CSV table of C-alpha atoms and ligand atoms in Angstrom, one decimal:
chain,number,residue,atom,x,y,z
S,181,MET,CA,0.0,0.0,0.0
S,182,THR,CA,1.4,3.5,-0.9
S,183,ASP,CA,1.7,6.2,1.8
S,184,LEU,CA,-1.1,8.1,0.1
S,185,GLN,CA,-3.4,5.1,0.0
S,186,GLU,CA,-2.6,4.5,3.7
S,187,THR,CA,-3.5,8.1,4.6
S,188,VAL,CA,-6.8,7.9,2.7
S,189,ALA,CA,-7.7,4.6,4.3
S,190,ARG,CA,-6.9,5.9,7.8
S,191,ALA,CA,-9.0,9.1,7.3
S,192,HIS,CA,-11.9,7.0,6.1
S,193,ARG,CA,-11.6,4.5,8.9
S,194,ALA,CA,-11.5,7.4,11.5
S,195,HIS,CA,-14.7,9.2,10.3
S,196,ALA,CA,-16.8,7.0,8.0
S,197,GLY,CA,-18.9,5.9,11.0
S,198,ASP,CA,-19.2,9.2,12.8
S,199,ALA,CA,-22.6,10.2,14.0
S,200,GLY,CA,-24.4,13.5,13.4
S,201,GLY,CA,-26.2,15.3,10.6
S,202,LYS,CA,-29.1,14.2,8.4
S,203,ASN,CA,-29.7,13.7,4.7
S,204,ALA,CA,-31.1,16.7,2.8
S,205,ASP,CA,-34.9,16.2,2.8
S,206,TYR,CA,-36.2,19.2,0.8
S,207,ILE,CA,-35.3,17.2,-2.3
S,208,PRO,CA,-37.2,13.9,-1.9
S,209,TYR,CA,-34.7,11.8,-3.9
S,210,LEU,CA,-31.9,12.7,-1.5
S,211,LYS,CA,-33.8,11.8,1.6
S,212,ASN,CA,-33.9,8.2,0.6
S,213,ILE,CA,-30.1,7.7,-0.1
S,214,ASP,CA,-28.5,5.3,2.4
S,215,SER,CA,-27.1,7.5,5.1
S,216,THR,CA,-24.3,5.1,6.0
S,217,LEU,CA,-22.5,5.5,2.7
S,218,ALA,CA,-19.1,7.1,3.0
S,219,GLY,CA,-16.4,7.4,0.3
S,220,LEU,CA,-13.1,9.2,0.2
S,221,ALA,CA,-10.7,9.7,-2.7
S,222,VAL,CA,-7.6,11.6,-3.7
S,223,VAL,CA,-6.4,12.2,-7.3
S,224,THR,CA,-3.0,13.9,-7.7
S,225,THR,CA,-2.0,16.2,-10.5
S,226,GLN,CA,0.3,13.3,-11.6
S,227,GLY,CA,-2.7,11.0,-12.0
S,228,GLU,CA,-2.2,8.9,-8.9
S,229,ILE,CA,-5.4,7.7,-7.4
S,230,ALA,CA,-6.1,6.6,-3.8
S,231,GLN,CA,-9.5,5.7,-2.5
S,232,ALA,CA,-11.4,4.1,0.4
S,233,GLY,CA,-14.9,3.0,1.3
S,234,ASP,CA,-17.9,3.8,-1.1
S,235,SER,CA,-15.6,5.7,-3.5
S,236,SER,CA,-17.2,4.4,-6.6
S,237,PHE,CA,-20.8,5.0,-5.5
S,238,ARG,CA,-22.3,7.7,-7.8
S,239,PHE,CA,-24.1,10.4,-5.8
S,240,ALA,CA,-25.8,13.7,-6.7
S,241,ILE,CA,-23.4,16.4,-7.6
S,242,GLU,CA,-25.8,19.2,-6.5
S,243,SER,CA,-24.0,22.5,-5.7
S,244,ILE,CA,-20.6,21.2,-6.7
S,245,SER,CA,-21.9,21.6,-10.3
S,246,LYS,CA,-21.7,25.3,-9.7
S,247,VAL,CA,-17.9,25.0,-10.0
S,248,CYS,CA,-18.2,23.5,-13.5
S,249,THR,CA,-20.7,26.1,-14.7
S,250,LEU,CA,-18.4,28.8,-13.3
S,251,ALA,CA,-15.5,27.3,-15.3
S,252,LEU,CA,-17.6,27.5,-18.5
S,253,ALA,CA,-18.6,31.1,-17.8
S,254,LEU,CA,-14.9,32.0,-17.3
S,255,GLU,CA,-14.0,30.3,-20.6
S,256,ASP,CA,-16.9,32.1,-22.4
S,257,PHE,CA,-16.5,35.6,-21.0
S,258,GLY,CA,-13.2,35.9,-19.0
S,259,ALA,CA,-12.7,36.8,-15.3
S,260,ASP,CA,-13.7,40.4,-15.4
S,261,VAL,CA,-17.2,39.8,-16.8
S,262,VAL,CA,-17.8,37.1,-14.2
S,263,GLN,CA,-16.7,39.4,-11.4
S,264,GLU,CA,-18.8,42.3,-12.7
S,265,LYS,CA,-22.0,40.3,-13.5
S,266,ILE,CA,-21.9,37.7,-10.8
S,267,GLY,CA,-19.4,38.6,-8.1
S,268,ALA,CA,-16.5,37.1,-6.0
S,269,ASP,CA,-17.5,37.8,-2.5
S,270,PRO,CA,-19.1,35.7,0.3
S,271,THR,CA,-22.8,36.4,1.1
S,272,GLY,CA,-22.5,35.3,4.7
S,273,LEU,CA,-26.0,33.8,4.3
S,274,PRO,CA,-27.5,30.4,3.4
S,275,PHE,CA,-27.0,29.1,-0.1
S,276,ASN,CA,-30.6,29.8,-1.2
S,277,SER,CA,-31.0,33.1,0.5
S,278,VAL,CA,-33.3,35.7,-1.0
S,279,MET,CA,-32.2,38.2,1.6
S,280,ALA,CA,-28.6,38.0,0.3
S,281,LEU,CA,-29.9,39.3,-3.1
S,282,GLU,CA,-32.0,42.1,-1.4
S,283,LEU,CA,-29.1,43.2,0.7
S,284,HIS,CA,-26.7,43.6,-2.3
S,285,GLY,CA,-28.8,45.4,-4.8
S,286,ASP,CA,-29.8,42.1,-6.5
S,287,LYS,CA,-26.2,41.2,-7.3
S,288,PRO,CA,-25.7,37.5,-6.4
S,289,LEU,CA,-22.1,38.2,-5.2
S,290,SER,CA,-21.0,34.6,-5.8
S,291,PRO,CA,-21.5,32.0,-8.6
S,292,LEU,CA,-21.4,29.3,-5.8
S,293,VAL,CA,-24.8,30.2,-4.2
S,294,ASN,CA,-28.1,29.4,-5.9
S,295,ALA,CA,-28.8,32.9,-7.1
S,296,GLY,CA,-25.3,33.3,-8.6
S,297,ALA,CA,-25.4,29.8,-10.1
S,298,ILE,CA,-28.7,30.4,-11.8
S,299,ALA,CA,-27.4,33.7,-13.1
S,300,THR,CA,-24.2,32.0,-14.3
S,301,ALA,CA,-26.2,29.3,-16.1
S,302,SER,CA,-28.2,32.0,-17.8
S,303,LEU,CA,-25.0,33.8,-18.9
S,304,ILE,CA,-23.4,30.8,-20.7
S,305,ARG,CA,-23.2,31.2,-24.5
S,306,ALA,CA,-26.0,29.0,-26.0
S,307,THR,CA,-28.3,29.0,-28.9
S,308,ASP,CA,-31.2,27.4,-26.9
S,309,LYS,CA,-32.0,25.5,-23.7
S,310,GLU,CA,-30.7,22.2,-25.0
S,311,ASP,CA,-27.5,23.8,-26.2
S,312,ARG,CA,-27.1,25.5,-22.8
S,313,TRP,CA,-27.6,22.2,-21.0
S,314,GLN,CA,-25.3,20.2,-23.3
S,315,ARG,CA,-22.5,22.8,-22.9
S,316,ILE,CA,-22.7,22.6,-19.1
S,317,LEU,CA,-22.9,18.8,-19.1
S,318,GLY,CA,-19.9,18.8,-21.4
S,319,MET,CA,-17.9,20.8,-18.9
S,320,GLN,CA,-18.8,18.4,-16.1
S,321,ARG,CA,-17.6,15.5,-18.3
S,322,SER,CA,-14.3,17.2,-19.3
S,323,LEU,CA,-13.4,18.2,-15.8
S,324,THR,CA,-14.1,14.7,-14.3
S,325,GLY,CA,-13.0,12.8,-17.4
S,326,ALA,CA,-16.1,10.6,-16.9
S,327,ASP,CA,-19.3,9.9,-18.7
S,328,ILE,CA,-21.4,12.0,-16.4
S,329,ALA,CA,-25.2,11.8,-17.0
S,330,LEU,CA,-28.4,13.2,-15.8
S,331,CYS,CA,-30.3,11.0,-13.2
S,332,ASP,CA,-33.9,11.2,-14.4
S,333,ALA,CA,-35.4,10.3,-11.1
S,334,LEU,CA,-33.3,13.0,-9.3
S,335,ASN,CA,-34.0,15.6,-11.9
S,336,GLU,CA,-37.8,14.9,-11.7
S,337,SER,CA,-37.6,15.1,-7.9
S,338,GLU,CA,-35.9,18.5,-8.2
S,339,GLN,CA,-37.8,20.0,-11.1
S,340,THR,CA,-41.1,19.4,-9.4
S,341,THR,CA,-40.1,20.9,-6.0
S,342,ASN,CA,-37.8,23.8,-7.1
S,343,PHE,CA,-40.3,26.6,-6.4
S,344,HIS,CA,-37.9,28.6,-4.2
S,345,ASN,CA,-35.2,28.6,-6.9
S,346,ARG,CA,-37.8,29.7,-9.5
S,347,GLY,CA,-38.6,32.6,-7.2
S,348,ILE,CA,-34.9,33.5,-7.1
S,349,ALA,CA,-34.8,33.4,-10.9
S,350,TRP,CA,-37.7,35.8,-11.3
S,351,LEU,CA,-36.0,38.2,-8.8
S,352,LEU,CA,-32.8,38.0,-10.9
S,353,TYR,CA,-34.8,38.7,-14.0
S,354,SER,CA,-36.5,41.8,-12.5
S,355,ALA,CA,-33.1,43.1,-11.5
S,356,GLY,CA,-31.6,42.6,-15.0
S,357,SER,CA,-29.3,39.8,-13.7
S,358,ALA,CA,-30.8,36.9,-15.7
S,359,TYR,CA,-29.2,36.7,-19.2
S,360,CYS,CA,-31.7,34.3,-20.7
S,361,ASP,CA,-35.3,33.4,-20.0
S,362,PRO,CA,-35.3,32.9,-16.2
S,363,MET,CA,-37.3,29.7,-16.3
S,364,GLU,CA,-34.9,28.3,-18.9
S,365,ALA,CA,-32.0,29.3,-16.5
S,366,VAL,CA,-33.6,27.6,-13.5
S,367,GLU,CA,-34.5,24.4,-15.4
S,368,VAL,CA,-30.9,24.1,-16.8
S,369,TYR,CA,-29.5,24.9,-13.3
S,370,THR,CA,-31.7,22.2,-11.8
S,371,ARG,CA,-30.5,19.7,-14.4
S,372,GLN,CA,-26.9,20.5,-13.7
S,373,CYS,CA,-27.5,19.7,-10.0
S,374,SER,CA,-29.1,16.4,-11.0
S,375,THR,CA,-26.2,14.5,-12.4
S,376,LEU,CA,-24.4,11.7,-10.6
S,377,LEU,CA,-20.6,11.2,-10.0
S,378,SER,CA,-18.4,9.1,-7.9
S,379,THR,CA,-15.9,10.3,-5.2
S,380,VAL,CA,-13.0,9.3,-7.5
S,381,GLU,CA,-14.6,11.3,-10.4
S,382,LEU,CA,-15.0,14.3,-8.1
S,383,ALA,CA,-11.4,14.1,-7.0
S,384,THR,CA,-10.4,14.0,-10.7
S,385,MET,CA,-12.3,17.3,-11.2
S,386,GLY,CA,-10.3,18.7,-8.3
S,387,ALA,CA,-7.0,17.4,-9.7
S,388,THR,CA,-7.8,19.0,-13.1
S,389,ILE,CA,-8.3,22.4,-11.4
S,390,ALA,CA,-5.2,21.8,-9.2
S,391,ALA,CA,-3.2,21.0,-12.3
S,392,GLY,CA,-4.0,24.4,-14.0
S,393,GLY,CA,-6.9,23.0,-16.0
S,394,ARG,CA,-5.3,19.9,-17.5
S,395,ASN,CA,-7.1,16.7,-16.6
S,396,PRO,CA,-4.4,14.3,-15.3
S,397,ILE,CA,-6.3,11.2,-16.3
S,398,THR,CA,-7.4,12.2,-19.9
S,399,ARG,CA,-4.4,14.5,-20.3
S,400,LYS,CA,-6.6,17.1,-22.0
S,401,GLN,CA,-6.4,20.8,-21.3
S,402,VAL,CA,-10.0,21.6,-20.3
S,403,ILE,CA,-9.9,25.2,-19.1
S,404,LYS,CA,-7.3,28.0,-19.1
S,405,LYS,CA,-4.7,27.9,-16.3
S,406,GLU,CA,-5.5,31.6,-15.4
S,407,HIS,CA,-9.1,30.6,-14.7
S,408,CYS,CA,-8.2,28.0,-12.1
S,409,ALA,CA,-7.0,30.7,-9.7
S,410,ARG,CA,-10.3,32.5,-10.1
S,411,ILE,CA,-12.3,29.3,-9.4
S,412,LEU,CA,-10.1,28.5,-6.3
S,413,ALA,CA,-10.7,32.1,-5.0
S,414,GLU,CA,-14.5,31.7,-5.5
S,415,MET,CA,-14.4,28.4,-3.7
S,416,THR,CA,-12.5,29.9,-0.8
S,417,MET,CA,-15.0,32.7,-0.5
S,418,GLU,CA,-18.3,30.8,-0.6
S,419,GLY,CA,-17.6,27.1,-1.4
S,420,MET,CA,-18.7,25.9,2.0
S,421,TYR,CA,-21.5,28.5,2.2
S,422,ASP,CA,-21.8,30.3,5.5
S,423,SER,CA,-19.1,28.2,7.1
S,424,SER,CA,-16.6,29.0,4.4
S,425,GLY,CA,-14.7,31.1,6.9
S,426,ASP,CA,-14.6,28.3,9.4
S,427,TRP,CA,-13.3,25.9,6.7
S,428,ALA,CA,-10.6,28.4,5.7
S,429,TYR,CA,-9.7,28.9,9.4
S,430,THR,CA,-9.5,25.2,10.3
S,431,VAL,CA,-8.4,23.5,7.0
S,432,GLY,CA,-7.0,26.4,4.9
S,433,LEU,CA,-7.9,25.0,1.4
S,434,PRO,CA,-10.5,26.0,-1.3
S,435,ALA,CA,-13.5,23.7,-1.1
S,436,LYS,CA,-17.0,23.1,-2.5
S,437,SER,CA,-19.8,21.1,-1.0
S,438,GLY,CA,-23.2,19.9,-2.3
S,439,VAL,CA,-26.4,18.8,-0.5
S,440,GLY,CA,-25.9,15.3,-2.1
S,441,GLY,CA,-23.2,14.9,0.6
S,442,GLY,CA,-20.2,15.5,-1.6
S,443,ILE,CA,-17.2,17.7,-0.7
S,444,LEU,CA,-14.3,18.6,-2.9
S,445,THR,CA,-11.2,20.3,-1.5
S,446,ILE,CA,-8.2,21.3,-3.6
S,447,VAL,CA,-4.5,21.6,-2.9
S,448,PRO,CA,-3.4,23.9,-5.8
S,449,GLY,CA,-0.7,22.3,-7.8
S,450,VAL,CA,-0.9,19.0,-5.9
S,451,MET,CA,-4.3,17.2,-5.7
S,452,GLY,CA,-8.0,17.1,-5.4
S,453,ILE,CA,-9.4,15.5,-2.2
S,454,ALA,CA,-13.1,14.4,-2.5
S,455,ALA,CA,-15.3,12.9,0.2
S,456,PHE,CA,-18.9,11.8,0.2
S,457,SER,CA,-21.4,10.9,2.9
S,458,PRO,CA,-25.1,12.0,2.9
S,459,PRO,CA,-25.8,13.4,6.4
S,460,LEU,CA,-25.4,17.2,6.4
S,461,ASP,CA,-24.9,19.7,9.1
S,462,ASP,CA,-27.2,22.8,9.5
S,463,VAL,CA,-25.3,24.7,6.8
S,464,GLY,CA,-25.7,21.9,4.3
S,465,ASN,CA,-22.2,20.4,4.3
S,466,SER,CA,-21.5,16.7,4.8
S,467,VAL,CA,-20.6,16.0,8.4
S,468,ARG,CA,-18.4,13.0,7.7
S,469,GLY,CA,-17.2,14.4,4.4
S,470,GLN,CA,-15.8,17.5,6.0
S,471,ARG,CA,-14.0,15.4,8.6
S,472,MET,CA,-12.6,12.8,6.1
S,473,ALA,CA,-11.3,15.5,3.7
S,474,ALA,CA,-9.9,17.6,6.5
S,475,ALA,CA,-8.1,14.5,8.0
S,476,VAL,CA,-6.4,13.8,4.7
S,477,ALA,CA,-5.3,17.4,4.2
S,478,GLY,CA,-4.1,17.6,7.8
S,479,ALA,CA,-2.2,14.3,7.7
S,480,LEU,CA,-0.4,15.4,4.5
S,481,GLY,CA,0.4,18.9,6.0
S,482,TYR,CA,-1.5,20.9,3.4
S,483,ASN,CA,-2.9,24.3,4.4
S,484,LEU,CA,-2.5,27.3,2.1
S,485,TYR,CA,-2.1,29.7,5.1
S,486,GLN,CA,0.6,27.6,6.8
S,487,CYS,CA,4.0,29.5,6.7
N,558,LIG,N1,-30.1,21.6,-6.2
N,558,LIG,C1,-29.9,22.2,-4.9
N,558,LIG,C2,-30.6,23.5,-4.7
N,558,LIG,O1,-30.7,24.2,-5.7
N,558,LIG,C3,-28.4,22.4,-4.7
N,558,LIG,C4,-28.1,23.1,-3.4
N,558,LIG,C5,-26.8,22.6,-2.7
N,558,LIG,O2,-26.2,21.6,-3.0
N,558,LIG,N2,-26.4,23.4,-1.7
N,558,LIG,O3,-31.1,23.8,-3.7
């Protein structure tokens, strides 16, 4: 067993059975996923893979999809347009907050909260709804190097319950911050949240960003190197929602979570660390996922703020 594999196995063993948290229940599909599942994986920028537990179980990407759509918006329009139209600041409020929009003159502030992600999906260059969706799905596939696909049951579960997000889309529209039909934007955003991926595939996405946009498994340059720094900054600001500051303080790495139980944290230039387990804390971050990912980073001595 390699040292890396040993570290991953140890972090998984230490936290895969931790108690606390509960599955997201506002999306019916997620409520029914086995809460005992727990996977952990590392993919390095050299293409080395280490994994433990349920690391090949495919779970809902949810908010982690926001990273992929952000990457596409950066490729389409460049960093300045994304900063001006969407933003690069923390909201300090829950991921689906309407108040955050109201407080900031209807500017979403971050592409990694629902309002900002719906606005980002609306911004993507596209000829119509299907083109918008295929381009976003294509970016998920390129970053992971995997045949990512929509889960019809999950999509159905989300599309029939996403009334709050539709409300956010109309608010964006009334403020001039929706760049296509708002219901098209929210439908495509909801689809992008409804794909499935494994912990190893998520770690590969992280490794691609860590490697300056080159997928270490497929060896394809997916996005420009200069955009990776912007993605990592956005992840630091808002990737763990209203506990992004706590994550920076305790772990010191850019990260992104989703209510499907996934967490991706990235060591720039070195690796992607991905963890998955469904039970979430009050903010919406996987309880075991945070502990497993933090344990790997800590054991390997990675913290961007460490002198
Ligand atoms: N699809 C979910 C939503 O829009 C994603 C939220 C999340 O993962 N935090 O509410």
